[in-house]
């Protein structure tokens, strides 16, 4: 039983589907091509070239940060005490479980393929739905990796700070609400 | 400046993680995972940044203030909340569009609602990852307990009169 549990969690910890071309990438390419064509139609291909050139320069500035962030995102799952985390966020883990799940959402880096797989793994390993909701909500709103790599790159820091402050209580409240809904459904 | 702060912070974290991974004898596996992650992410990032650049060009800057400016009130908040989830692409697209809107005269409240709406309910994330990986029930449960959040955050910002 324990072995099976560990297997489920382990599988969930490895990055999810990693095909080079997947539906997400195709959507992204189509959106980019359509947007580029719209810019060309309105302002001419010269302007498309300008925007593309500007973007490449921006990418050059970003690259060190992105490469560092990717390393952290790829390596941290190797250091996580998986079973310990799963045991912290079980059905009877109370507020502490929701807090741990929320903190995990902030700290465990990675994109959606990794985070949702991890949440599914937590569920399979005995975490309750409330903890899973807290984790996904926290990752969505407060993922440190995304804030550092992306949000602060584009948005002013006072905006980011305000957003973080306002979002801080949301994951725990969402997890508690989910638990209350489940209790009501069970009653 | 923001980029520099983030880079330095991540460099510290990466150095710490690298030491821990090597100490645990997992250096080779960490490297392999890093290369896989980079090969997956960098092409997407290039395309997404280009797309974000083009979409930002297409933002009708003349209408931003009218639609999402300080006087747009609830209408601006609702519209921004709805636009968040339907924004395609990754984090960079929504953040870049939000930043463009701020520069073009949008108030902080609607941009807060937009970014939060994307973060919580991006349709690409839900359809491509959450539904298939977690299943219908957990997904709907999460939506059921968090759907008012983007509007609420935007409304708090608006009511407090924060931002330009």
Coordinates of C-alpha atoms in Angstrom, one line a residue:
Chain A
X1 CA 0.0 0.0 0.0
X2 CA 2.7 2.4 1.0
X3 CA 4.8 1.4 -2.0
X4 CA 1.8 2.1 -4.3
X5 CA 1.3 5.5 -2.7
X6 CA 4.9 6.4 -3.1
X7 CA 4.8 5.4 -6.7
X8 CA 1.8 7.6 -7.4
X9 CA 3.5 10.6 -5.8
X10 CA 6.8 9.9 -7.5
X11 CA 5.2 9.7 -10.9
X12 CA 3.4 13.0 -10.2
X13 CA 6.6 14.7 -9.2
X14 CA 8.3 14.1 -12.6
X15 CA 7.4 16.7 -15.2
X16 CA 4.2 16.0 -17.0
X17 CA 3.7 15.5 -20.7
X18 CA 6.7 17.1 -22.4
X19 CA 6.1 16.7 -26.1
X20 CA 8.0 19.3 -28.0
X21 CA 4.9 20.3 -29.9
X22 CA 1.7 20.0 -27.9
X23 CA -1.7 21.7 -28.1
X24 CA -0.6 24.6 -25.9
X25 CA 2.4 25.4 -28.1
X26 CA 0.2 25.2 -31.3
X27 CA -2.3 27.6 -29.8
X28 CA 0.6 30.0 -28.9
X29 CA 2.0 29.8 -32.4
X30 CA -1.3 30.4 -34.0
X31 CA -2.1 33.4 -31.7
X32 CA 1.4 34.9 -32.4
X33 CA 1.0 34.4 -36.2
X34 CA -2.4 36.0 -36.3
X35 CA -1.3 38.9 -34.0
X36 CA 1.8 39.4 -36.2
X37 CA -0.3 39.4 -39.4
X38 CA -2.7 41.9 -37.8
X39 CA 0.2 44.2 -37.0
X40 CA 1.6 43.8 -40.5
X41 CA -1.8 44.5 -42.1
X42 CA -2.2 47.7 -40.0
X43 CA 1.4 49.0 -39.9
X44 CA 3.3 47.1 -42.5
X45 CA 5.9 44.4 -42.3
X46 CA 8.6 46.9 -41.3
X47 CA 6.9 47.5 -38.0
X48 CA 6.6 43.7 -37.4
X49 CA 10.3 43.5 -37.8
X50 CA 10.8 46.3 -35.4
X51 CA 8.6 44.7 -32.7
X52 CA 10.4 41.3 -33.3
X53 CA 13.8 42.9 -33.0
X54 CA 12.8 44.7 -29.8
X55 CA 11.5 41.4 -28.4
X56 CA 14.7 39.6 -29.2
X57 CA 16.7 42.3 -27.3
X58 CA 14.3 42.0 -24.4
X59 CA 14.7 38.2 -24.4
X60 CA 18.5 38.7 -24.3
X61 CA 18.1 40.8 -21.1
X62 CA 15.8 38.2 -19.6
X63 CA 17.7 35.1 -20.5
X64 CA 20.0 34.9 -17.4
X65 CA 17.1 35.2 -15.1
X66 CA 15.0 32.7 -17.1
X67 CA 17.8 30.1 -17.2
X68 CA 18.4 30.5 -13.4
X69 CA 14.6 30.1 -12.8
X70 CA 14.4 27.1 -15.0
X71 CA 17.3 25.4 -13.1
X72 CA 15.5 26.0 -9.8
X73 CA 12.2 24.8 -11.2
X74 CA 13.8 21.6 -12.5
X75 CA 16.0 20.8 -9.5
X76 CA 13.8 21.6 -6.5
X77 CA 11.4 18.7 -6.9
X78 CA 14.5 16.4 -6.4
X79 CA 14.9 17.9 -2.9
X80 CA 11.3 17.8 -1.7
X81 CA 10.4 15.4 1.1
X82 CA 7.5 14.0 -0.8
X83 CA 5.9 11.6 1.7
X84 CA 6.3 14.2 4.5
X85 CA 4.4 16.8 2.5
X86 CA 1.7 14.3 1.6
X87 CA 1.3 13.4 5.3
X88 CA 1.1 17.0 6.3
X89 CA -1.9 17.8 4.1
X90 CA -4.2 14.8 4.8
X91 CA -7.9 15.0 5.5
X92 CA -7.5 15.7 9.2
X93 CA -4.6 18.2 8.8
X94 CA -6.8 21.2 9.8
X95 CA -5.6 24.7 9.2
X96 CA -2.0 23.6 9.4
X97 CA -2.6 21.4 6.3
X98 CA -4.1 24.3 4.4
X99 CA -1.2 26.5 5.4
X100 CA 1.4 23.9 4.3
X101 CA -0.4 23.4 1.0
X102 CA -0.5 27.2 0.4
X103 CA 3.2 27.5 1.2
X104 CA 3.9 24.7 -1.2
X105 CA 2.1 26.6 -4.0
X106 CA 4.3 29.6 -3.3
X107 CA 7.6 27.8 -3.2
X108 CA 7.4 24.8 -5.5
X109 CA 8.3 26.2 -8.9
X110 CA 7.1 24.9 -12.3
X111 CA 4.5 25.4 -15.0
X112 CA 1.0 24.0 -15.2
X113 CA 2.0 20.6 -16.5
X114 CA 4.1 20.1 -13.3
X115 CA 1.8 21.8 -10.8
X116 CA -1.5 20.2 -11.7
X117 CA 0.2 16.8 -11.9
X118 CA 1.7 17.4 -8.4
X119 CA -1.8 18.4 -7.1
X120 CA -3.3 15.2 -8.6
X121 CA -0.4 13.3 -6.9
X122 CA -1.2 14.9 -3.5
X123 CA -4.8 13.9 -3.9
X124 CA -3.9 10.3 -4.8
X125 CA -1.5 10.2 -1.8
X126 CA -4.3 11.0 0.6
X127 CA -4.4 14.8 0.7
X128 CA -8.0 16.1 0.9
X129 CA -9.6 18.3 -1.8
X130 CA -9.4 21.4 0.4
X131 CA -5.6 21.1 0.5
X132 CA -5.5 20.5 -3.2
X133 CA -7.6 23.6 -3.8
X134 CA -5.4 25.6 -1.5
X135 CA -2.3 24.4 -3.3
X136 CA -3.6 25.1 -6.8
X137 CA -5.0 28.5 -5.8
X138 CA -1.8 29.5 -4.1
X139 CA 0.3 28.4 -7.1
X140 CA -2.0 30.3 -9.4
X141 CA -1.9 33.5 -7.4
X142 CA 1.4 33.5 -5.6
X143 CA 4.0 31.3 -7.4
X144 CA 7.3 32.9 -6.4
X145 CA 9.0 31.6 -9.5
X146 CA 6.4 33.2 -11.8
X147 CA 6.4 36.5 -9.9
X148 CA 10.2 36.8 -10.1
X149 CA 10.7 35.6 -13.7
X150 CA 7.6 37.1 -15.3
X151 CA 5.5 39.5 -13.3
X152 CA 8.3 41.8 -12.1
X153 CA 9.7 41.8 -15.6
X154 CA 6.6 43.5 -16.9
X155 CA 4.6 45.1 -14.1
X156 CA 5.6 47.9 -11.7
X157 CA 6.8 46.5 -8.3
X158 CA 4.2 48.4 -6.3
X159 CA 1.4 46.9 -8.3
X160 CA 3.0 43.4 -7.8
X161 CA 3.4 44.1 -4.0
X162 CA -0.3 45.2 -3.7
X163 CA -1.5 42.1 -5.7
X164 CA 0.5 39.8 -3.5
X165 CA -0.7 41.4 -0.3
X166 CA -4.4 41.2 -1.4
X167 CA -4.0 37.6 -2.6
X168 CA -2.2 36.3 0.5
X169 CA -5.3 35.1 2.4
X170 CA -7.1 33.7 -0.6
X171 CA -5.6 30.2 -0.8
X172 CA -6.4 29.3 2.8
X173 CA -9.9 30.7 2.6
X174 CA -10.5 28.8 -0.6
X175 CA -9.3 25.6 0.9
X176 CA -11.5 26.1 4.0
X177 CA -14.5 26.8 1.8
X178 CA -13.9 23.7 -0.3
X179 CA -13.7 21.6 2.9
X180 CA -17.0 23.2 4.2
X181 CA -18.7 22.5 0.8
X182 CA -17.5 18.8 1.0
X183 CA -18.8 18.4 4.5
X184 CA -22.1 19.8 3.5
X185 CA -22.3 17.5 0.5
X186 CA -21.5 14.5 2.7
X187 CA -24.0 15.4 5.3
Chain B
X1 CA 15.9 47.4 -12.2
X2 CA 13.1 44.8 -11.4
X3 CA 14.8 42.4 -13.8
X4 CA 18.2 42.9 -12.0
X5 CA 16.6 42.2 -8.6
X6 CA 14.9 39.1 -9.8
X7 CA 18.1 37.9 -11.5
X8 CA 20.2 38.4 -8.4
X9 CA 17.6 36.7 -6.1
X10 CA 17.3 33.7 -8.5
X11 CA 21.1 33.4 -8.7
X12 CA 21.3 33.0 -4.9
X13 CA 18.5 30.5 -4.9
X14 CA 20.0 28.6 -7.8
X15 CA 23.4 28.5 -6.1
X16 CA 21.8 27.1 -2.9
X17 CA 19.7 24.5 -4.8
X18 CA 22.7 23.5 -6.9
X19 CA 24.8 22.8 -3.7
X20 CA 22.0 20.8 -2.1
X21 CA 21.4 18.8 -5.2
X22 CA 25.2 18.0 -5.6
X23 CA 25.4 17.1 -1.9
X24 CA 22.5 14.6 -2.3
X25 CA 24.4 13.0 -5.2
X26 CA 21.6 14.1 -7.7
X27 CA 23.7 16.4 -9.8
X28 CA 23.4 14.4 -13.0
X29 CA 19.7 14.0 -12.7
X30 CA 19.2 17.7 -11.9
X31 CA 21.2 18.5 -15.1
X32 CA 19.2 16.2 -17.2
X33 CA 15.9 17.7 -15.9
X34 CA 17.2 21.2 -16.4
X35 CA 18.1 20.5 -20.1
X36 CA 14.7 18.9 -20.7
X37 CA 12.9 21.8 -19.0
X38 CA 14.9 24.4 -20.9
X39 CA 14.3 22.6 -24.3
X40 CA 10.6 22.6 -23.5
X41 CA 10.3 26.2 -22.2
X42 CA 12.7 28.3 -24.3
X43 CA 11.0 27.9 -27.7
X44 CA 7.6 28.6 -26.1
X45 CA 9.0 31.6 -24.4
X46 CA 10.4 33.0 -27.7
X47 CA 7.1 32.6 -29.5
X48 CA 5.1 33.9 -26.5
X49 CA 7.2 37.0 -26.1
X50 CA 6.8 37.7 -29.8
X51 CA 3.1 37.2 -29.5
X52 CA 2.9 39.4 -26.4
X53 CA 4.8 42.1 -28.3
X54 CA 2.3 41.9 -31.3
X55 CA -0.7 41.8 -29.0
X56 CA 0.6 44.9 -27.1
X57 CA 0.8 46.7 -30.4
X58 CA -2.8 45.8 -31.1
X59 CA -4.1 47.1 -27.8
X60 CA -6.4 50.0 -28.8
X61 CA -4.5 52.5 -26.6
X62 CA -7.0 55.3 -27.4
X63 CA -9.9 53.2 -25.9
X64 CA -8.1 51.9 -22.8
X65 CA -8.8 54.9 -20.7
X66 CA -12.4 55.0 -21.7
X67 CA -12.9 51.2 -21.0
X68 CA -10.6 50.7 -18.0
X69 CA -9.8 54.2 -16.7
X70 CA -10.5 55.5 -13.2
X71 CA -14.1 56.4 -14.2
X72 CA -14.9 53.1 -15.8
X73 CA -16.2 51.7 -12.5
X74 CA -17.9 48.3 -12.3
X75 CA -18.2 48.0 -16.1
X76 CA -14.4 48.2 -16.4
X77 CA -13.9 45.7 -13.6
X78 CA -16.3 43.2 -15.1
X79 CA -14.9 43.5 -18.6
X80 CA -11.3 43.1 -17.3
X81 CA -12.3 40.1 -15.2
X82 CA -13.8 38.4 -18.3
X83 CA -10.8 39.2 -20.5
X84 CA -8.4 37.6 -18.1
X85 CA -9.4 33.9 -18.6
X86 CA -9.7 34.2 -22.4
X87 CA -6.2 35.6 -22.8
X88 CA -4.3 32.9 -24.6
X89 CA -0.7 32.0 -23.9
X90 CA 1.4 32.0 -20.7
X91 CA 2.0 34.4 -17.9
X92 CA 4.1 36.7 -20.0
X93 CA 1.2 37.5 -22.4
X94 CA -1.2 38.6 -19.6
X95 CA 1.4 40.5 -17.7
X96 CA 2.6 42.3 -20.8
X97 CA -0.9 43.2 -21.8
X98 CA -1.7 44.4 -18.2
X99 CA 1.5 46.6 -18.3
X100 CA 0.5 48.0 -21.6
X101 CA -2.9 48.9 -20.4
X102 CA -1.5 50.5 -17.2
X103 CA 0.7 52.7 -19.4
X104 CA -2.2 53.6 -21.7
X105 CA -4.3 54.9 -18.8
X106 CA -6.1 51.9 -17.2
X107 CA -6.8 52.2 -13.5
X108 CA -5.1 49.8 -11.1
X109 CA -8.4 48.1 -10.1
X110 CA -9.3 46.7 -13.6
X111 CA -5.7 45.6 -14.3
X112 CA -5.7 43.8 -10.9
X113 CA -8.9 42.1 -11.8
X114 CA -7.5 41.2 -15.2
X115 CA -4.2 39.7 -14.0
X116 CA -6.0 37.9 -11.1
X117 CA -8.7 36.6 -13.5
X118 CA -6.0 35.2 -15.8
X119 CA -4.0 33.7 -12.9
X120 CA -6.9 31.8 -11.5
X121 CA -9.0 30.9 -14.5
X122 CA -6.8 30.9 -17.7
X123 CA -8.8 28.8 -20.1
X124 CA -5.7 27.3 -21.6
X125 CA -4.5 26.2 -18.2
X126 CA -7.9 24.7 -17.2
X127 CA -8.6 23.0 -20.5
X128 CA -5.1 21.8 -21.4
X129 CA -3.9 20.8 -17.9
X130 CA -6.3 21.1 -14.9
X131 CA -9.3 19.1 -16.3
X132 CA -7.1 16.3 -17.8
X133 CA -4.7 16.0 -14.8
X134 CA -7.0 16.6 -11.9
X135 CA -10.4 15.7 -13.1
X136 CA -13.7 17.6 -13.3
X137 CA -14.7 17.6 -9.7
X138 CA -11.6 19.2 -8.2
X139 CA -11.6 21.7 -11.0
X140 CA -15.2 22.7 -10.5
X141 CA -14.7 22.8 -6.7
X142 CA -11.8 25.2 -7.1
X143 CA -13.7 27.4 -9.5
X144 CA -16.7 27.4 -7.1
X145 CA -14.8 28.7 -4.2
X146 CA -12.6 31.2 -6.0
X147 CA -14.7 32.7 -8.8
X148 CA -15.4 36.1 -7.0
X149 CA -11.7 36.7 -6.2
X150 CA -10.7 38.8 -9.3
X151 CA -13.7 41.1 -9.0
X152 CA -13.2 41.3 -5.2
X153 CA -9.5 42.3 -5.5
X154 CA -10.3 44.8 -8.2
X155 CA -13.2 46.2 -6.1
X156 CA -11.0 46.6 -3.0
X157 CA -8.4 48.4 -5.0
X158 CA -11.0 50.6 -6.6
X159 CA -12.8 51.4 -3.3
X160 CA -9.5 52.2 -1.6
X161 CA -8.6 54.5 -4.4
X162 CA -5.2 53.0 -4.9
X163 CA -3.1 53.7 -8.0
X164 CA -3.4 56.5 -10.6

